[in-house]
Coordinates of C-alpha atoms in Angstrom, one line a residue:
Chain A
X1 CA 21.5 -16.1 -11.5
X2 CA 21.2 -12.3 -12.1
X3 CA 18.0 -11.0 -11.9
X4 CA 16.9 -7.6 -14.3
X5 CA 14.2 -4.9 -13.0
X6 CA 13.5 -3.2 -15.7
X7 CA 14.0 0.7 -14.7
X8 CA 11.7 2.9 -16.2
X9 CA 11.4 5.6 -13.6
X10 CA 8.2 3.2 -12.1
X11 CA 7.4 3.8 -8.6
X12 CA 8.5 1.9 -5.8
X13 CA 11.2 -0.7 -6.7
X14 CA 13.7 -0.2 -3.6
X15 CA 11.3 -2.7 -1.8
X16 CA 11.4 -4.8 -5.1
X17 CA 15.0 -4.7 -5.0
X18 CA 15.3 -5.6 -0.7
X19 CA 12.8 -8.2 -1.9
X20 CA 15.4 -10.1 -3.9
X21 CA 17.8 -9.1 -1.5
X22 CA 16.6 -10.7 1.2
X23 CA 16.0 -14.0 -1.2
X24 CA 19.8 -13.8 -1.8
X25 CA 19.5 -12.9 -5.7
X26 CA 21.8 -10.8 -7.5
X27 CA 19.8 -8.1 -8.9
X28 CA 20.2 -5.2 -11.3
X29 CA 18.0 -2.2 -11.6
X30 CA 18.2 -1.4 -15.5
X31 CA 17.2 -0.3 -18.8
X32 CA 20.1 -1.5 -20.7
X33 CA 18.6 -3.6 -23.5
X34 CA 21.6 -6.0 -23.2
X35 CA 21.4 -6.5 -19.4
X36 CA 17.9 -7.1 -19.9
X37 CA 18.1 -10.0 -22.7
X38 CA 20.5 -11.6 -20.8
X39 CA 19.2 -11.7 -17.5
X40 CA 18.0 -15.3 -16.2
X41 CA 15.0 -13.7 -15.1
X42 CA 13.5 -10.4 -15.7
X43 CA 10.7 -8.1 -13.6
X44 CA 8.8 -5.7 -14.8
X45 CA 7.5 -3.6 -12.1
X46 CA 4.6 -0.5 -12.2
X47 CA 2.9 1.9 -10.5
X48 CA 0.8 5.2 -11.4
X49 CA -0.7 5.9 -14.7
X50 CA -0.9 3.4 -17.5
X51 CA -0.3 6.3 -20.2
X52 CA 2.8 7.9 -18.2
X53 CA 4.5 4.1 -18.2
X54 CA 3.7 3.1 -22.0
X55 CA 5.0 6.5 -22.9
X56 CA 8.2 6.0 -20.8
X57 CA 8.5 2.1 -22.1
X58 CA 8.7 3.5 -25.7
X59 CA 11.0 6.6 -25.2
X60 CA 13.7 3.8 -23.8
X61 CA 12.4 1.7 -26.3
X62 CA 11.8 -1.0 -23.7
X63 CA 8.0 -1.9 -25.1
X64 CA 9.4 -4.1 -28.3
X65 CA 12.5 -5.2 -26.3
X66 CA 9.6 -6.7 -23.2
X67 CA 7.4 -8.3 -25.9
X68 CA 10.6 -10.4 -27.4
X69 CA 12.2 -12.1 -24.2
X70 CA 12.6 -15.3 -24.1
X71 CA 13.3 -15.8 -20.5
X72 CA 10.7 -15.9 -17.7
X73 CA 9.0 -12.2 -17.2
X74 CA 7.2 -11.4 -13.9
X75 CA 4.4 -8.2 -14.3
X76 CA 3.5 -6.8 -11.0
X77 CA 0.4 -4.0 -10.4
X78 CA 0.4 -2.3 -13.6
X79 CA 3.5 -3.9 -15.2
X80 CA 0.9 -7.0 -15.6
X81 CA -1.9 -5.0 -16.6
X82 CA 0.2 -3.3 -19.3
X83 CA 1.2 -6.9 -20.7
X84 CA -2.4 -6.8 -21.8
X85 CA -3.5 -5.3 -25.2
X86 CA -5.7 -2.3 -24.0
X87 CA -6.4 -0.6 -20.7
X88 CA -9.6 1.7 -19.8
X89 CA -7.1 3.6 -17.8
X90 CA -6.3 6.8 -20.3
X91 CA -7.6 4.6 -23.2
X92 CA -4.1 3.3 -23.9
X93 CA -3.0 0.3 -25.6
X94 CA -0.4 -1.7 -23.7
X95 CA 2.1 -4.7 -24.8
X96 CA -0.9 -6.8 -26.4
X97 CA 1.0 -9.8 -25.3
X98 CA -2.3 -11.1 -24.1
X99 CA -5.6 -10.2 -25.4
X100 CA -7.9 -8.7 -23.0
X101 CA -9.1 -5.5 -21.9
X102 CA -7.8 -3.4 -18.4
X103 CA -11.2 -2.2 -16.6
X104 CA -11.8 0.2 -13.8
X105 CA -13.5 -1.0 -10.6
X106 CA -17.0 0.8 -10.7
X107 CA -17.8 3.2 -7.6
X108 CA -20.0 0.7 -6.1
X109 CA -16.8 -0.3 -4.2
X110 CA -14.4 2.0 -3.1
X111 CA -12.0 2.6 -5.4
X112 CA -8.8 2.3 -4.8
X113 CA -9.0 -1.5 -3.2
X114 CA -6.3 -1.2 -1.1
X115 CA -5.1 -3.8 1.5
X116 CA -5.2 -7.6 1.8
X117 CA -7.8 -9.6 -0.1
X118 CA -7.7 -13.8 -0.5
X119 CA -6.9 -15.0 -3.7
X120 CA -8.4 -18.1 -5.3
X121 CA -8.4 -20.9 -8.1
X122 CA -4.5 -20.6 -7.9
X123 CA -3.1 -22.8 -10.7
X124 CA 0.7 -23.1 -12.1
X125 CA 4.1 -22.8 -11.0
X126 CA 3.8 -19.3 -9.6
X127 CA 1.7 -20.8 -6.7
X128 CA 3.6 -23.6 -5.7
X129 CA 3.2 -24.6 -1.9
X130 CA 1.1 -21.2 -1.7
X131 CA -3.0 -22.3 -0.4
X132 CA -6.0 -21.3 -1.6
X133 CA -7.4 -18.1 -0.1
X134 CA -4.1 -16.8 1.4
X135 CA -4.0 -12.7 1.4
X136 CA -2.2 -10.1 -0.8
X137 CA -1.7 -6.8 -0.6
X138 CA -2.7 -5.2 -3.3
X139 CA -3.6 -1.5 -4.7
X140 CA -5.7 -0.8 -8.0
X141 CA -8.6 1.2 -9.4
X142 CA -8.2 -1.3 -12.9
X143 CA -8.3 -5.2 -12.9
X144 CA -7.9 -7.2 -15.3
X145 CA -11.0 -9.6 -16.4
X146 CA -11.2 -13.5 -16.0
X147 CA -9.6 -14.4 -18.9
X148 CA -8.4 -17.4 -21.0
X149 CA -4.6 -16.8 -19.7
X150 CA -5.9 -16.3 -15.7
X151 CA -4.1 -18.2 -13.4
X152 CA -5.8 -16.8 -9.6
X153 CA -8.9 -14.8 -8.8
X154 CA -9.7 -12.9 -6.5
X155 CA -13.2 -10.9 -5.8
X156 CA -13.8 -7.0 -5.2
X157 CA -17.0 -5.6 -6.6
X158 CA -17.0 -9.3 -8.5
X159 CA -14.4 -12.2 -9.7
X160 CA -11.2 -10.7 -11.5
X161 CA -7.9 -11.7 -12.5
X162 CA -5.1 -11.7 -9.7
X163 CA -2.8 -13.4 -11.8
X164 CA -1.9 -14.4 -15.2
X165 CA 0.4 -16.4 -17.8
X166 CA 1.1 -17.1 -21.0
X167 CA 4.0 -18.7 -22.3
X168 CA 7.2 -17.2 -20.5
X169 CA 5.0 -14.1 -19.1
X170 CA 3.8 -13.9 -15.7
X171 CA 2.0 -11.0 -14.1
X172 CA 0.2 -10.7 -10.7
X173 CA -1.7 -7.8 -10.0
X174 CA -0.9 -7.9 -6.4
X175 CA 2.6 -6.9 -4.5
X176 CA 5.0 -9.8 -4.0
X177 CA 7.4 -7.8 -2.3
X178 CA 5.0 -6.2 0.3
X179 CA 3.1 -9.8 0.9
X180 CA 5.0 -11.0 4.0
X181 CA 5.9 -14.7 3.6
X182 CA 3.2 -15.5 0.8
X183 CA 4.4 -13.5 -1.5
X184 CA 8.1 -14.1 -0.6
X185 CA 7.0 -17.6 -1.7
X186 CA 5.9 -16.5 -4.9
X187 CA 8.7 -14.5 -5.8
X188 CA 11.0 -17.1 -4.8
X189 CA 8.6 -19.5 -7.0
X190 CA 9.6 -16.9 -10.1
X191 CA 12.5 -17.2 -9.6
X192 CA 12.8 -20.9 -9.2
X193 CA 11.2 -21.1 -12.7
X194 CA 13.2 -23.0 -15.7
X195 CA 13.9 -20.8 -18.7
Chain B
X1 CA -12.6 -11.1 0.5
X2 CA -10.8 -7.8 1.0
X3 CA -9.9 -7.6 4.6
X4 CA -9.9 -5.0 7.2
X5 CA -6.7 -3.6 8.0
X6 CA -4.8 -3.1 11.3
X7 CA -2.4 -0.4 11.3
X8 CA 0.4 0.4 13.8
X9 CA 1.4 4.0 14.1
X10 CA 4.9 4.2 15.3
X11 CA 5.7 8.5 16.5
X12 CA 9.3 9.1 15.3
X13 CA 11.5 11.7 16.3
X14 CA 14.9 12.0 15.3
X15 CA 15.2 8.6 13.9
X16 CA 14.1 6.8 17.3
X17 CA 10.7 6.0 18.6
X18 CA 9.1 8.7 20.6
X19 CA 6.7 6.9 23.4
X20 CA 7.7 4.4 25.4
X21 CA 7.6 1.1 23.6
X22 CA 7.0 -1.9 26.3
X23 CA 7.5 -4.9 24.5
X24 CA 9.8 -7.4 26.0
X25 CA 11.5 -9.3 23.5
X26 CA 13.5 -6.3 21.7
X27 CA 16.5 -6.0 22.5
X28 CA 16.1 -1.8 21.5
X29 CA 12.6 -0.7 21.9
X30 CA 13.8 2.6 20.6
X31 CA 14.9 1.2 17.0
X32 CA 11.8 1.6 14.6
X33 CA 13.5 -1.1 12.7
X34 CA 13.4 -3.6 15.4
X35 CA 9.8 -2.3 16.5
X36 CA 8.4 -2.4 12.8
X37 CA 9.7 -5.4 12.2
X38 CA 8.3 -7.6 15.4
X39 CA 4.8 -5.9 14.5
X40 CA 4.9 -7.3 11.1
X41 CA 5.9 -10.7 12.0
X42 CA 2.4 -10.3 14.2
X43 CA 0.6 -9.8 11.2
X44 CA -0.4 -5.7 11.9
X45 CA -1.5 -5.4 8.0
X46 CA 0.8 -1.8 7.4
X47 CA 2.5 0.4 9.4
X48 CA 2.6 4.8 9.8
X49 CA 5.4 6.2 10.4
X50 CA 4.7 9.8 12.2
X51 CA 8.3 11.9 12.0
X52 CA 7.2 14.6 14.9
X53 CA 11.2 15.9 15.0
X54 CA 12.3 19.2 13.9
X55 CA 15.5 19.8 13.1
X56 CA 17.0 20.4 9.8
X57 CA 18.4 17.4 10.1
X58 CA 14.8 16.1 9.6
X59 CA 14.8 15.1 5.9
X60 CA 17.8 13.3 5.7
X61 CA 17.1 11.4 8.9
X62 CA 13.9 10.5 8.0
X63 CA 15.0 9.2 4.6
X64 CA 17.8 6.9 6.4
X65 CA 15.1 5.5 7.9
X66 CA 12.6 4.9 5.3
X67 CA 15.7 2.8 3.7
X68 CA 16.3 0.8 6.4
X69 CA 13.0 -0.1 7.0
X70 CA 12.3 -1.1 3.3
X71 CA 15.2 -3.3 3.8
X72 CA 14.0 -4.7 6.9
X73 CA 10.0 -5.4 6.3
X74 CA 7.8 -6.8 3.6
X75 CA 4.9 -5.4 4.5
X76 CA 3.7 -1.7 3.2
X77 CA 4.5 1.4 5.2
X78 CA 3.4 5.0 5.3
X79 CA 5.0 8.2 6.0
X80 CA 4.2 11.4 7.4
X81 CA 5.6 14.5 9.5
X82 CA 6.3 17.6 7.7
X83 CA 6.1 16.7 4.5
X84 CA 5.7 19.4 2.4
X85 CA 6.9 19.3 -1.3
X86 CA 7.1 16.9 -4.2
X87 CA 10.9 16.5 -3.7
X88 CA 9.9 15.9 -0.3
X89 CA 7.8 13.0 -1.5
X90 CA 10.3 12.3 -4.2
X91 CA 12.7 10.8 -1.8
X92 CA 10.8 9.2 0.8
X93 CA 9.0 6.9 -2.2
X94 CA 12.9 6.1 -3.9
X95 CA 13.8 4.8 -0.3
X96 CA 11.0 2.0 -0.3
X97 CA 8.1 4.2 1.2
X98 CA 5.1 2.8 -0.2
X99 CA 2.7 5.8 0.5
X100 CA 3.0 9.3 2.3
X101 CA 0.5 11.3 4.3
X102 CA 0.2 15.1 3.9
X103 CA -1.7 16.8 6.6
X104 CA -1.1 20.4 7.3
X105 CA 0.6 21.0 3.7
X106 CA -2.6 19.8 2.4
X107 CA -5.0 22.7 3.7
X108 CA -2.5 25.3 3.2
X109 CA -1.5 24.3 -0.6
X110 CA -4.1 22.0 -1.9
X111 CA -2.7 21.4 -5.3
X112 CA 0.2 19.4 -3.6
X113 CA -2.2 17.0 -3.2
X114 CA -3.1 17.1 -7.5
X115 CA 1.0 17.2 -7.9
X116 CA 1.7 14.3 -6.3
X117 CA -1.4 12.2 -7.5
X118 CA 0.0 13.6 -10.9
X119 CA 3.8 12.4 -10.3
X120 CA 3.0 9.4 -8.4
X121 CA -0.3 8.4 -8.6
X122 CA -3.3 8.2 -6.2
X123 CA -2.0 5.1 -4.8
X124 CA 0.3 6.4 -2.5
X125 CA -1.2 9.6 -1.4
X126 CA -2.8 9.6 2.0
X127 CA -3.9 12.6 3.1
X128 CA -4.6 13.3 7.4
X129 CA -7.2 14.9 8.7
X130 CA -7.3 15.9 12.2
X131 CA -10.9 17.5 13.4
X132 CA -13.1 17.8 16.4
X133 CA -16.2 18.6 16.8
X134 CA -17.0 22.8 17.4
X135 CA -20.6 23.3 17.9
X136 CA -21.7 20.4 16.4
X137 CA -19.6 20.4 13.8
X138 CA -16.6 18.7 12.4
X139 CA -13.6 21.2 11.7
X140 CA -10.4 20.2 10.4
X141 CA -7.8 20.8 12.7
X142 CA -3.8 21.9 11.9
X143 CA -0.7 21.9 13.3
X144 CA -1.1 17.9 15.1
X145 CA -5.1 19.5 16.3
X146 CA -3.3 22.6 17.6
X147 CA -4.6 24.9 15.0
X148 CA -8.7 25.2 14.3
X149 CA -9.4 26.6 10.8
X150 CA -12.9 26.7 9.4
X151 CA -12.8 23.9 7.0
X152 CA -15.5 21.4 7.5
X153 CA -14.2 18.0 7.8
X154 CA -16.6 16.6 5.3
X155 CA -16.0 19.1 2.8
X156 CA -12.7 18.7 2.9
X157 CA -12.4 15.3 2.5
X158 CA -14.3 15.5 -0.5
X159 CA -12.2 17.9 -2.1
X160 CA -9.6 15.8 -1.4
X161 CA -10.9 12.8 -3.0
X162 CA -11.9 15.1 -5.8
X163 CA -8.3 16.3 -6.2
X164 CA -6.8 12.7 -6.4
X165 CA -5.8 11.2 -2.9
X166 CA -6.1 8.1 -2.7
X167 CA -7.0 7.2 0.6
X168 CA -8.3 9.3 4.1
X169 CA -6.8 8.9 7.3
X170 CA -9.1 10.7 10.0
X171 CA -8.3 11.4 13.5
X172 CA -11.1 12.8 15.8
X173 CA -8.8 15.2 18.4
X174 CA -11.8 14.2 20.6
X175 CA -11.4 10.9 20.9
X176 CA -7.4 10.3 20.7
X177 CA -6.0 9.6 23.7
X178 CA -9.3 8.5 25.3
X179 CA -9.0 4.9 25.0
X180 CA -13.0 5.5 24.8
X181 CA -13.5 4.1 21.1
X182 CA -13.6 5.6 17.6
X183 CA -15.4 8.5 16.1
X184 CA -17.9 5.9 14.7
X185 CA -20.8 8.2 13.2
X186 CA -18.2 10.2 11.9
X187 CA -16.4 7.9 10.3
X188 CA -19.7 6.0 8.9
X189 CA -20.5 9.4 7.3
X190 CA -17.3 9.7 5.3
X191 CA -17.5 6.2 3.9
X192 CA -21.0 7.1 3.0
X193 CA -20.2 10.3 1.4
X194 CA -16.7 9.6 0.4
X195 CA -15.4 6.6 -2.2
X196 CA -12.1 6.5 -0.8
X197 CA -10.4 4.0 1.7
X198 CA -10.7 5.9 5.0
X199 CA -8.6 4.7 7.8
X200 CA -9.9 5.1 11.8
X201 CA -7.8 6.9 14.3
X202 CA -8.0 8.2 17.5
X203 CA -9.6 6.4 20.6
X204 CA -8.7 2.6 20.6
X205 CA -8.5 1.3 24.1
X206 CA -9.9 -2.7 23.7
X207 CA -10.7 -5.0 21.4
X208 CA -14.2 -3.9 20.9
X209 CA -13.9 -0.8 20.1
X210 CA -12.3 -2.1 16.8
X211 CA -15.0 -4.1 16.1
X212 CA -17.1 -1.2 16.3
X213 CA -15.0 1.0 13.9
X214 CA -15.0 -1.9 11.7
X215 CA -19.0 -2.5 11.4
X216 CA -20.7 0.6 12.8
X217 CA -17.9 3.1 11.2
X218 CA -17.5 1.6 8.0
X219 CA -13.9 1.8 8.7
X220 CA -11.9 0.1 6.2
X221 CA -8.6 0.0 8.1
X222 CA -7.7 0.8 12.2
X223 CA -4.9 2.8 13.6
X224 CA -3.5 2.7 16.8
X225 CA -0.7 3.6 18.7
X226 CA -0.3 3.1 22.7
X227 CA -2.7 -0.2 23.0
X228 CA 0.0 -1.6 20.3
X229 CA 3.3 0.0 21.8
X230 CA 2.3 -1.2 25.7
X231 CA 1.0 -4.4 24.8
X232 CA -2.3 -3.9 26.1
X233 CA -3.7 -5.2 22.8
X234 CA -1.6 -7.7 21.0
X235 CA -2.4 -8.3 16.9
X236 CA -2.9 -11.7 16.9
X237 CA -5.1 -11.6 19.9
X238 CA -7.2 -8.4 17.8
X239 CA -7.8 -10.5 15.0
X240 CA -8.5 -13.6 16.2
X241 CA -11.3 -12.0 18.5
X242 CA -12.0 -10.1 15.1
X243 CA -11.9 -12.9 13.3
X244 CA -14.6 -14.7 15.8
X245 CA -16.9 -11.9 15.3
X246 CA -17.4 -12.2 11.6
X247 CA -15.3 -9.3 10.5
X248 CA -12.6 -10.1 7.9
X249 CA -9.3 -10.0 8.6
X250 CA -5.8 -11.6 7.7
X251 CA -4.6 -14.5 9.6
X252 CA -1.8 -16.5 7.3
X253 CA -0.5 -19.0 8.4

């Protein structure tokens, strides 16, 4: 199995990378169009500003290319935000693979979370063997809403999407790779997914 | 529920760990590898990593073992020492560093702290402040508390938020190395005044003192370094007592 991280200059994807490592999983760090349609399994990581990393996905032409695999795709932090079809962040428009809009916690919280919340109402193959109200680490100033496609809350200044799914696309707002065993479990749960 | 975080600062100087580590199943209590990764099988939430050596050597060093951390742990990691440039930052975040903290670098060029927000978003931009109190007032302090300047520690914290860090970590010089408990009212005024994760350091010496930090200080996340090192706290034991007292925290498994 060769899994493809799609490179598009997005933050931190070394740990991504030791992630799969330490799961045993060949894995490439690309933005080769053709080692991305062909990989078993692709990950589409992000960090930073929504408007920077749309901009960058269409200068490598990588925003059609996401919106057309076939195979399973993982969204992590922002690369799950930007699956959706508009975020408040910059007033961008993302991948529109599912509707729904990106919104900015309000400062009655601080903002950014940052750290380990519980998540909740997990459903689907993604949470496999993983229990209600086990921690993430996670670190956002935008969340996604409840939404038909949501697939785990979680709560900070009220009830938001942690994770979601349609069709072949996954995304999780929270860090797999920096989630100690949980998350370890979910990745390896990606990864375990049939095509 | 968004849990409080406990926080591990482990002083590095020339790739090794500085004080003396006393924990009795490591086979190298000098290895920050070995050291970071026993503390996050005990559940410590995130780990600093304070480079304090200074030889031109540094950068390269300090990057080596950023990478081999990052290989080692899968929990997130911060690091500081000396860090004064967006290359600086540039390399540290490539190896697997998940934030850095600017302290000094900070006060004397405050636009690095726009730059890097800029280049790599707020997320991973923790910005240290060391102050004490001077006549009744908080002043930011340089140079690891050496230096006094005539910053207010309020107002600079709120500049800092302003120009795009995304999270505090505040050391009272009067209270590290005290063991006598966190700057409390302090800290309770920053989370008032500031909307920014702010992180408690200086003056952990028992359990309580963290549950103080936690409820009276607002504090949104703990750091320590000898109570950890010498065992004279151990995680699990924190939180659990934590845990007891009503205060959120992360127990997996």
């Amino acid at each position: 199995m060769v899994v493809a991280i799609i490179d598009y200059g997005a933050g931190n994807t070394k740990s991504l990378q030791f992630a799969l490592d330490r799961l045993g999983v060949n894995n490439l760090l690309t933005s080769d169009a053709d080692r991305i349609k062909n990989a078993d399994k692709v990950i589409f990581p992000g960090q930073g500003a929504a408007g920077s990393a749309m901009k960058k996905l269409k200068h490598y032409n990588l925003d059609s290319l996401i919106i057309g695999l076939k195979q399973p795709v993982l969204g992590i932090c922002l690369g799950m935000q930007l699956l959706c079809e508009h975020t408040e962040e910059g007033d961008v428009e993302g991948l529109g693979i599912i509707q729904g809009t990106v919104k900015r916690f309000t400062n009655e919280v601080k903002v950014p979370q940052m750290g380990w919340n519980s998540i909740h109402e997990l459903n689907g193959p993604l949470f496999q063997g993983i229990e209600n109200d086990s921690h993430m680490y996670l670190v956002h100033s935008y969340y996604v809403p409840k939404l038909h496609e949501t697939v785990a809350l979680c709560n900070y200044n009220g009830i938001y999407s942690v994770a979601l799914q349609k069709n072949n696309f996954y995304g999780v707002q929270f860090h797999p790779e920096k989630s100690s065993s949980k998350g370890q479990l979910l990745l390896n749960n990606f990864l375990n997914l049939e095509r | 529920m968004l849990t409080k975080r406990i926080i591990p600062c482990l002083d590095i100087k020339d790739g090794r760990t500085v004080k003396g580590v006393n924990f009795v199943n490591l086979r190298d209590a000098g290895d920050p590898v070995e050291l970071a990764a026993q503390y996050a099988s005990e559940q410590a939430d995130e780990l600093v990593f304070l480079d304090i050596s200074a030889t031109e050597q540094k950068r390269k060093t300090l990057a080596d073992l950023v990478l081999r951390v990052a290989a080692a742990i899968d929990i997130p990691f911060t690091v500081g020492g000396g860090i004064i440039s967006v290359s600086d930052v540039e390399i540290l975040l490539k190896n697997g560093a998940d934030k850095v903290s600017i302290n000094s670098a900070a006060v004397k060029n405050p636009n690095l702290i726009d730059e890097l927000a800029n280049q790599f978003g707020s997320q991973c931009v923790v910005v240290a402040i060391d102050a004490k109190q001077i006549n009744g007032q908080w002043k930011v302090h340089l140079v690891g508390g050496k230096v006094p300047t005539e910053l207010n520690l309020f107002d600079w914290a709120k500049e800092v938020e302003s120009r795009g860090a995304g999270e505090i970590l505040f050391t009272s010089m009067d209270h590290d190395g005290t063991k006598q408990g966190f700057a409390n009212e302090a800290l309770a005024q920053l989370s008032e005044e500031i909307n920014l994760p702010i992180i408690a350091s200086g003056g952990a010496g028992k359990v309580s003192h963290f549950m103080d930090t936690f409820t009276y200080g607002k504090a949104d996340a703990a750091l320590a370094a000898s109570v950890f090192h010498f065992g004279e706290i151990g995680i699990p034991e924190l939180k659990k007592e934590l845990k007891l007292q009503q205060v959120a925290v992360r127990l997996d498994g």
